[in-house]
Amino acid sequence: MQKRFEARGTGLRSFQVASRDELAARVGEADVVVVSGLWNNALLEQASKLRFVQSISAGVDQYGQDAFRAKGVRLASAQGVNANAVSEHAMALILAAARLLPQARDNQAKHHWRPMIGEIAQREDELGGKTLLVVGLGRIGGRLARLAKAFGMRVVGLRRDPAAGAEGADEVHAIASLRDWLPQADVVALTCPLTPETTGLIGSDALAAMKPTARLVNVARGKVVDEPALIAALREGRIAGAALDVTVEEPLPEASPLWDLPNVFITPHSAGETQRYEDNVIDILLENLERLQRGETQLRNQIV
């Protein structure tokens, strides 16, 4: 992050720390802190010059918002910083499942040239004309909808407030109508935040409502899915497969059945990883610094 910030040539003095102890020792020097996992709310008492914290992460659970308000320190998140990466990863998972790419990679490792498949249902498939159900039509879900439309898919989006817009989907409905749309979907993509309402959203009832030929793609959070119910549905062939970037416990335990199920494709919560991550955060940081310098009260991704 430090090197990428210096490359912008802002003229602003900056330094980088690599541990909690080093941050605690030097936080008193900083007017602005760009941080995520190293943050501790006790630092507010030591940071006499601090005026603004730019979170590197979209999540802000680690920040005591009331304490920030009491100290007059502003806080902004990095929400949306990896929307492109996550939506592209979700599209890649959808394509990988349709084109049987994990199986092809496995065959390559075994030096096996797979012959043409006579059984139609076992072949690679096309996405055009298929229905994608996007559960959570925010920045990530909306961009996924637009990507899927480029492949000729019909896209139905679900969001808490349908009046907020279709974001590129063919139509948008309330998340409460999930059960109505599951039987129509060829792919169900989860891009929603983890909330009390979405925890366990995809359970045994939801899985039973899906087509036997449908696939589940999860780039949201592991707890949006009832994992034992998903494992049972996959084992019994009640859905065709799942592509998972997130699981309930991470790293995924070695004993998890998900590792060895032939109809599961797993990536290690890497959807948000991108070579542009630091630059995307710095874009938000510099915009917020400019707003603060102009005396504006509203920040981009403002929390406090």
PDB file of N, CA, C and O in Angstrom, residues 222-272:
ATOM      1  N   GLY A 222     -20.044 -17.869   3.721  1.00  0.00           N
ATOM      2  CA  GLY A 222     -20.369 -19.277   3.885  1.00  0.00           C
ATOM      3  C   GLY A 222     -21.660 -19.516   4.637  1.00  0.00           C
ATOM      4  O   GLY A 222     -22.424 -20.437   4.321  1.00  0.00           O
ATOM      5  N   LYS A 223     -21.935 -18.677   5.630  1.00  0.00           N
ATOM      6  CA  LYS A 223     -23.099 -18.896   6.483  1.00  0.00           C
ATOM      7  C   LYS A 223     -24.419 -18.544   5.819  1.00  0.00           C
ATOM      8  O   LYS A 223     -25.483 -18.766   6.401  1.00  0.00           O
ATOM      9  N   VAL A 224     -24.385 -18.008   4.609  1.00  0.00           N
ATOM     10  CA  VAL A 224     -25.634 -17.814   3.863  1.00  0.00           C
ATOM     11  C   VAL A 224     -26.224 -19.176   3.482  1.00  0.00           C
ATOM     12  O   VAL A 224     -27.419 -19.304   3.249  1.00  0.00           O
ATOM     13  N   VAL A 225     -25.381 -20.191   3.462  1.00  0.00           N
ATOM     14  CA  VAL A 225     -25.789 -21.543   3.075  1.00  0.00           C
ATOM     15  C   VAL A 225     -25.743 -22.463   4.287  1.00  0.00           C
ATOM     16  O   VAL A 225     -24.798 -22.421   5.085  1.00  0.00           O
ATOM     17  N   ASP A 226     -26.756 -23.295   4.422  1.00  0.00           N
ATOM     18  CA  ASP A 226     -26.755 -24.380   5.409  1.00  0.00           C
ATOM     19  C   ASP A 226     -25.854 -25.476   4.840  1.00  0.00           C
ATOM     20  O   ASP A 226     -26.271 -26.229   3.969  1.00  0.00           O
ATOM     21  N   GLU A 227     -24.612 -25.538   5.311  1.00  0.00           N
ATOM     22  CA  GLU A 227     -23.609 -26.400   4.687  1.00  0.00           C
ATOM     23  C   GLU A 227     -23.960 -27.892   4.751  1.00  0.00           C
ATOM     24  O   GLU A 227     -23.824 -28.604   3.742  1.00  0.00           O
ATOM     25  N   PRO A 228     -24.410 -28.419   5.899  1.00  0.00           N
ATOM     26  CA  PRO A 228     -24.795 -29.838   5.913  1.00  0.00           C
ATOM     27  C   PRO A 228     -25.917 -30.146   4.924  1.00  0.00           C
ATOM     28  O   PRO A 228     -25.911 -31.204   4.268  1.00  0.00           O
ATOM     29  N   ALA A 229     -26.875 -29.225   4.795  1.00  0.00           N
ATOM     30  CA  ALA A 229     -27.964 -29.440   3.834  1.00  0.00           C
ATOM     31  C   ALA A 229     -27.435 -29.429   2.402  1.00  0.00           C
ATOM     32  O   ALA A 229     -27.881 -30.219   1.558  1.00  0.00           O
ATOM     33  N   LEU A 230     -26.472 -28.553   2.124  1.00  0.00           N
ATOM     34  CA  LEU A 230     -25.876 -28.507   0.787  1.00  0.00           C
ATOM     35  C   LEU A 230     -25.118 -29.797   0.496  1.00  0.00           C
ATOM     36  O   LEU A 230     -25.238 -30.366  -0.599  1.00  0.00           O
ATOM     37  N   ILE A 231     -24.337 -30.264   1.450  1.00  0.00           N
ATOM     38  CA  ILE A 231     -23.579 -31.504   1.254  1.00  0.00           C
ATOM     39  C   ILE A 231     -24.518 -32.662   0.953  1.00  0.00           C
ATOM     40  O   ILE A 231     -24.274 -33.473   0.045  1.00  0.00           O
ATOM     41  N   ALA A 232     -25.622 -32.745   1.694  1.00  0.00           N
ATOM     42  CA  ALA A 232     -26.594 -33.819   1.472  1.00  0.00           C
ATOM     43  C   ALA A 232     -27.199 -33.728   0.074  1.00  0.00           C
ATOM     44  O   ALA A 232     -27.341 -34.741  -0.635  1.00  0.00           O
ATOM     45  N   ALA A 233     -27.557 -32.511  -0.343  1.00  0.00           N
ATOM     46  CA  ALA A 233     -28.159 -32.329  -1.668  1.00  0.00           C
ATOM     47  C   ALA A 233     -27.183 -32.694  -2.774  1.00  0.00           C
ATOM     48  O   ALA A 233     -27.562 -33.279  -3.799  1.00  0.00           O
ATOM     49  N   LEU A 234     -25.905 -32.371  -2.595  1.00  0.00           N
ATOM     50  CA  LEU A 234     -24.882 -32.689  -3.598  1.00  0.00           C
ATOM     51  C   LEU A 234     -24.618 -34.190  -3.653  1.00  0.00           C
ATOM     52  O   LEU A 234     -24.493 -34.775  -4.730  1.00  0.00           O
ATOM     53  N   ARG A 235     -24.541 -34.813  -2.493  1.00  0.00           N
ATOM     54  CA  ARG A 235     -24.305 -36.257  -2.446  1.00  0.00           C
ATOM     55  C   ARG A 235     -25.434 -37.040  -3.106  1.00  0.00           C
ATOM     56  O   ARG A 235     -25.202 -38.052  -3.769  1.00  0.00           O
ATOM     57  N   GLU A 236     -26.650 -36.568  -2.884  1.00  0.00           N
ATOM     58  CA  GLU A 236     -27.820 -37.284  -3.389  1.00  0.00           C
ATOM     59  C   GLU A 236     -28.210 -36.865  -4.800  1.00  0.00           C
ATOM     60  O   GLU A 236     -29.191 -37.375  -5.347  1.00  0.00           O
ATOM     61  N   GLY A 237     -27.452 -35.941  -5.395  1.00  0.00           N
ATOM     62  CA  GLY A 237     -27.727 -35.511  -6.758  1.00  0.00           C
ATOM     63  C   GLY A 237     -28.997 -34.699  -6.899  1.00  0.00           C
ATOM     64  O   GLY A 237     -29.569 -34.625  -7.990  1.00  0.00           O
ATOM     65  N   ARG A 238     -29.413 -34.047  -5.813  1.00  0.00           N
ATOM     66  CA  ARG A 238     -30.644 -33.242  -5.892  1.00  0.00           C
ATOM     67  C   ARG A 238     -30.403 -31.899  -6.549  1.00  0.00           C
ATOM     68  O   ARG A 238     -31.341 -31.235  -6.983  1.00  0.00           O
ATOM     69  N   ILE A 239     -29.153 -31.465  -6.613  1.00  0.00           N
ATOM     70  CA  ILE A 239     -28.743 -30.369  -7.490  1.00  0.00           C
ATOM     71  C   ILE A 239     -27.493 -30.845  -8.230  1.00  0.00           C
ATOM     72  O   ILE A 239     -26.809 -31.780  -7.784  1.00  0.00           O
ATOM     73  N   ALA A 240     -27.194 -30.187  -9.353  1.00  0.00           N
ATOM     74  CA  ALA A 240     -26.109 -30.683 -10.209  1.00  0.00           C
ATOM     75  C   ALA A 240     -24.734 -30.418  -9.623  1.00  0.00           C
ATOM     76  O   ALA A 240     -23.804 -31.203  -9.815  1.00  0.00           O
ATOM     77  N   GLY A 241     -24.577 -29.299  -8.919  1.00  0.00           N
ATOM     78  CA  GLY A 241     -23.256 -28.992  -8.399  1.00  0.00           C
ATOM     79  C   GLY A 241     -23.223 -27.648  -7.699  1.00  0.00           C
ATOM     80  O   GLY A 241     -24.219 -26.922  -7.637  1.00  0.00           O
ATOM     81  N   ALA A 242     -22.047 -27.331  -7.163  1.00  0.00           N
ATOM     82  CA  ALA A 242     -21.845 -26.060  -6.479  1.00  0.00           C
ATOM     83  C   ALA A 242     -20.436 -25.564  -6.736  1.00  0.00           C
ATOM     84  O   ALA A 242     -19.489 -26.363  -6.834  1.00  0.00           O
ATOM     85  N   ALA A 243     -20.291 -24.263  -6.878  1.00  0.00           N
ATOM     86  CA  ALA A 243     -18.992 -23.601  -6.983  1.00  0.00           C
ATOM     87  C   ALA A 243     -18.909 -22.629  -5.815  1.00  0.00           C
ATOM     88  O   ALA A 243     -19.715 -21.693  -5.727  1.00  0.00           O
ATOM     89  N   LEU A 244     -17.964 -22.848  -4.915  1.00  0.00           N
ATOM     90  CA  LEU A 244     -17.931 -22.136  -3.643  1.00  0.00           C
ATOM     91  C   LEU A 244     -16.618 -21.394  -3.450  1.00  0.00           C
ATOM     92  O   LEU A 244     -15.547 -22.008  -3.460  1.00  0.00           O
ATOM     93  N   ASP A 245     -16.696 -20.091  -3.269  1.00  0.00           N
ATOM     94  CA  ASP A 245     -15.516 -19.323  -2.900  1.00  0.00           C
ATOM     95  C   ASP A 245     -15.453 -19.123  -1.389  1.00  0.00           C
ATOM     96  O   ASP A 245     -14.417 -18.722  -0.864  1.00  0.00           O
ATOM     97  N   VAL A 246     -16.561 -19.404  -0.701  1.00  0.00           N
ATOM     98  CA  VAL A 246     -16.650 -19.191   0.744  1.00  0.00           C
ATOM     99  C   VAL A 246     -17.282 -20.415   1.389  1.00  0.00           C
ATOM    100  O   VAL A 246     -18.106 -21.098   0.786  1.00  0.00           O
ATOM    101  N   THR A 247     -16.888 -20.684   2.622  1.00  0.00           N
ATOM    102  CA  THR A 247     -17.451 -21.788   3.387  1.00  0.00           C
ATOM    103  C   THR A 247     -17.715 -21.308   4.809  1.00  0.00           C
ATOM    104  O   THR A 247     -17.247 -20.237   5.215  1.00  0.00           O
ATOM    105  N   VAL A 248     -18.451 -22.092   5.563  1.00  0.00           N
ATOM    106  CA  VAL A 248     -18.812 -21.688   6.927  1.00  0.00           C
ATOM    107  C   VAL A 248     -17.564 -21.516   7.781  1.00  0.00           C
ATOM    108  O   VAL A 248     -17.418 -20.532   8.510  1.00  0.00           O
ATOM    109  N   GLU A 249     -16.653 -22.476   7.710  1.00  0.00           N
ATOM    110  CA  GLU A 249     -15.394 -22.386   8.436  1.00  0.00           C
ATOM    111  C   GLU A 249     -14.269 -22.222   7.429  1.00  0.00           C
ATOM    112  O   GLU A 249     -14.178 -22.977   6.459  1.00  0.00           O
ATOM    113  N   GLU A 250     -13.410 -21.224   7.664  1.00  0.00           N
ATOM    114  CA  GLU A 250     -12.297 -20.966   6.750  1.00  0.00           C
ATOM    115  C   GLU A 250     -10.998 -20.821   7.531  1.00  0.00           C
ATOM    116  O   GLU A 250     -10.974 -20.125   8.545  1.00  0.00           O
ATOM    117  N   PRO A 251      -9.930 -21.481   7.093  1.00  0.00           N
ATOM    118  CA  PRO A 251      -9.856 -22.388   5.942  1.00  0.00           C
ATOM    119  C   PRO A 251     -10.798 -23.583   6.099  1.00  0.00           C
ATOM    120  O   PRO A 251     -11.108 -23.980   7.215  1.00  0.00           O
ATOM    121  N   LEU A 252     -11.216 -24.127   4.984  1.00  0.00           N
ATOM    122  CA  LEU A 252     -12.095 -25.288   5.009  1.00  0.00           C
ATOM    123  C   LEU A 252     -11.370 -26.444   5.697  1.00  0.00           C
ATOM    124  O   LEU A 252     -10.263 -26.811   5.302  1.00  0.00           O
ATOM    125  N   PRO A 253     -11.976 -27.021   6.746  1.00  0.00           N
ATOM    126  CA  PRO A 253     -11.312 -28.122   7.468  1.00  0.00           C
ATOM    127  C   PRO A 253     -10.971 -29.284   6.542  1.00  0.00           C
ATOM    128  O   PRO A 253     -11.724 -29.596   5.619  1.00  0.00           O
ATOM    129  N   GLU A 254      -9.859 -29.918   6.818  1.00  0.00           N
ATOM    130  CA  GLU A 254      -9.393 -31.031   5.991  1.00  0.00           C
ATOM    131  C   GLU A 254     -10.421 -32.149   5.918  1.00  0.00           C
ATOM    132  O   GLU A 254     -10.528 -32.851   4.909  1.00  0.00           O
ATOM    133  N   ALA A 255     -11.206 -32.311   6.996  1.00  0.00           N
ATOM    134  CA  ALA A 255     -12.179 -33.404   7.050  1.00  0.00           C
ATOM    135  C   ALA A 255     -13.498 -33.075   6.359  1.00  0.00           C
ATOM    136  O   ALA A 255     -14.380 -33.937   6.286  1.00  0.00           O
ATOM    137  N   SER A 256     -13.653 -31.863   5.849  1.00  0.00           N
ATOM    138  CA  SER A 256     -14.923 -31.502   5.216  1.00  0.00           C
ATOM    139  C   SER A 256     -15.193 -32.362   3.982  1.00  0.00           C
ATOM    140  O   SER A 256     -14.325 -32.521   3.120  1.00  0.00           O
ATOM    141  N   PRO A 257     -16.419 -32.899   3.860  1.00  0.00           N
ATOM    142  CA  PRO A 257     -16.777 -33.674   2.666  1.00  0.00           C
ATOM    143  C   PRO A 257     -16.733 -32.854   1.383  1.00  0.00           C
ATOM    144  O   PRO A 257     -16.628 -33.419   0.292  1.00  0.00           O
ATOM    145  N   LEU A 258     -16.806 -31.523   1.501  1.00  0.00           N
ATOM    146  CA  LEU A 258     -16.821 -30.681   0.304  1.00  0.00           C
ATOM    147  C   LEU A 258     -15.567 -30.880  -0.550  1.00  0.00           C
ATOM    148  O   LEU A 258     -15.624 -30.763  -1.777  1.00  0.00           O
ATOM    149  N   TRP A 259     -14.434 -31.165   0.096  1.00  0.00           N
ATOM    150  CA  TRP A 259     -13.190 -31.325  -0.647  1.00  0.00           C
ATOM    151  C   TRP A 259     -13.298 -32.402  -1.730  1.00  0.00           C
ATOM    152  O   TRP A 259     -12.735 -32.254  -2.815  1.00  0.00           O
ATOM    153  N   ASP A 260     -13.972 -33.483  -1.418  1.00  0.00           N
ATOM    154  CA  ASP A 260     -13.921 -34.668  -2.274  1.00  0.00           C
ATOM    155  C   ASP A 260     -15.177 -34.911  -3.094  1.00  0.00           C
ATOM    156  O   ASP A 260     -15.228 -35.882  -3.858  1.00  0.00           O
ATOM    157  N   LEU A 261     -16.183 -34.058  -2.962  1.00  0.00           N
ATOM    158  CA  LEU A 261     -17.384 -34.245  -3.769  1.00  0.00           C
ATOM    159  C   LEU A 261     -17.065 -33.893  -5.225  1.00  0.00           C
ATOM    160  O   LEU A 261     -16.558 -32.801  -5.507  1.00  0.00           O
ATOM    161  N   PRO A 262     -17.351 -34.788  -6.153  1.00  0.00           N
ATOM    162  CA  PRO A 262     -16.968 -34.553  -7.556  1.00  0.00           C
ATOM    163  C   PRO A 262     -17.736 -33.418  -8.218  1.00  0.00           C
ATOM    164  O   PRO A 262     -17.299 -32.892  -9.245  1.00  0.00           O
ATOM    165  N   ASN A 263     -18.885 -33.036  -7.642  1.00  0.00           N
ATOM    166  CA  ASN A 263     -19.697 -31.967  -8.233  1.00  0.00           C
ATOM    167  C   ASN A 263     -19.521 -30.641  -7.498  1.00  0.00           C
ATOM    168  O   ASN A 263     -20.388 -29.772  -7.557  1.00  0.00           O
ATOM    169  N   VAL A 264     -18.387 -30.474  -6.818  1.00  0.00           N
ATOM    170  CA  VAL A 264     -18.081 -29.226  -6.106  1.00  0.00           C
ATOM    171  C   VAL A 264     -16.758 -28.664  -6.622  1.00  0.00           C
ATOM    172  O   VAL A 264     -15.785 -29.395  -6.805  1.00  0.00           O
ATOM    173  N   PHE A 265     -16.740 -27.354  -6.860  1.00  0.00           N
ATOM    174  CA  PHE A 265     -15.536 -26.628  -7.258  1.00  0.00           C
ATOM    175  C   PHE A 265     -15.285 -25.579  -6.185  1.00  0.00           C
ATOM    176  O   PHE A 265     -16.170 -24.770  -5.882  1.00  0.00           O
ATOM    177  N   ILE A 266     -14.090 -25.582  -5.572  1.00  0.00           N
ATOM    178  CA  ILE A 266     -13.788 -24.702  -4.447  1.00  0.00           C
ATOM    179  C   ILE A 266     -12.632 -23.772  -4.801  1.00  0.00           C
ATOM    180  O   ILE A 266     -11.607 -24.205  -5.329  1.00  0.00           O
ATOM    181  N   THR A 267     -12.814 -22.487  -4.487  1.00  0.00           N
ATOM    182  CA  THR A 267     -11.703 -21.537  -4.501  1.00  0.00           C
ATOM    183  C   THR A 267     -11.575 -20.967  -3.084  1.00  0.00           C
ATOM    184  O   THR A 267     -12.571 -20.859  -2.361  1.00  0.00           O
ATOM    185  N   PRO A 268     -10.374 -20.603  -2.635  1.00  0.00           N
ATOM    186  CA  PRO A 268     -10.108 -20.301  -1.218  1.00  0.00           C
ATOM    187  C   PRO A 268     -10.423 -18.864  -0.803  1.00  0.00           C
ATOM    188  O   PRO A 268      -9.539 -18.127  -0.358  1.00  0.00           O
ATOM    189  N   HIS A 269     -11.681 -18.468  -0.921  1.00  0.00           N
ATOM    190  CA  HIS A 269     -12.109 -17.098  -0.590  1.00  0.00           C
ATOM    191  C   HIS A 269     -11.191 -16.079  -1.276  1.00  0.00           C
ATOM    192  O   HIS A 269     -10.719 -15.115  -0.672  1.00  0.00           O
ATOM    193  N   SER A 270     -10.975 -16.325  -2.550  1.00  0.00           N
ATOM    194  CA  SER A 270     -10.055 -15.489  -3.327  1.00  0.00           C
ATOM    195  C   SER A 270     -10.773 -14.578  -4.321  1.00  0.00           C
ATOM    196  O   SER A 270     -10.118 -13.873  -5.091  1.00  0.00           O
ATOM    197  N   ALA A 271     -12.108 -14.577  -4.290  1.00  0.00           N
ATOM    198  CA  ALA A 271     -12.851 -13.786  -5.276  1.00  0.00           C
ATOM    199  C   ALA A 271     -12.492 -12.302  -5.219  1.00  0.00           C
ATOM    200  O   ALA A 271     -12.449 -11.624  -6.236  1.00  0.00           O
ATOM    201  N   GLY A 272     -12.242 -11.803  -4.024  1.00  0.00           N
ATOM    202  CA  GLY A 272     -11.940 -10.384  -3.889  1.00  0.00           C
ATOM    203  C   GLY A 272     -10.495 -10.020  -4.145  1.00  0.00           C
ATOM    204  O   GLY A 272     -10.145  -8.835  -4.173  1.00  0.00           O
TER     205      GLY A 272
END
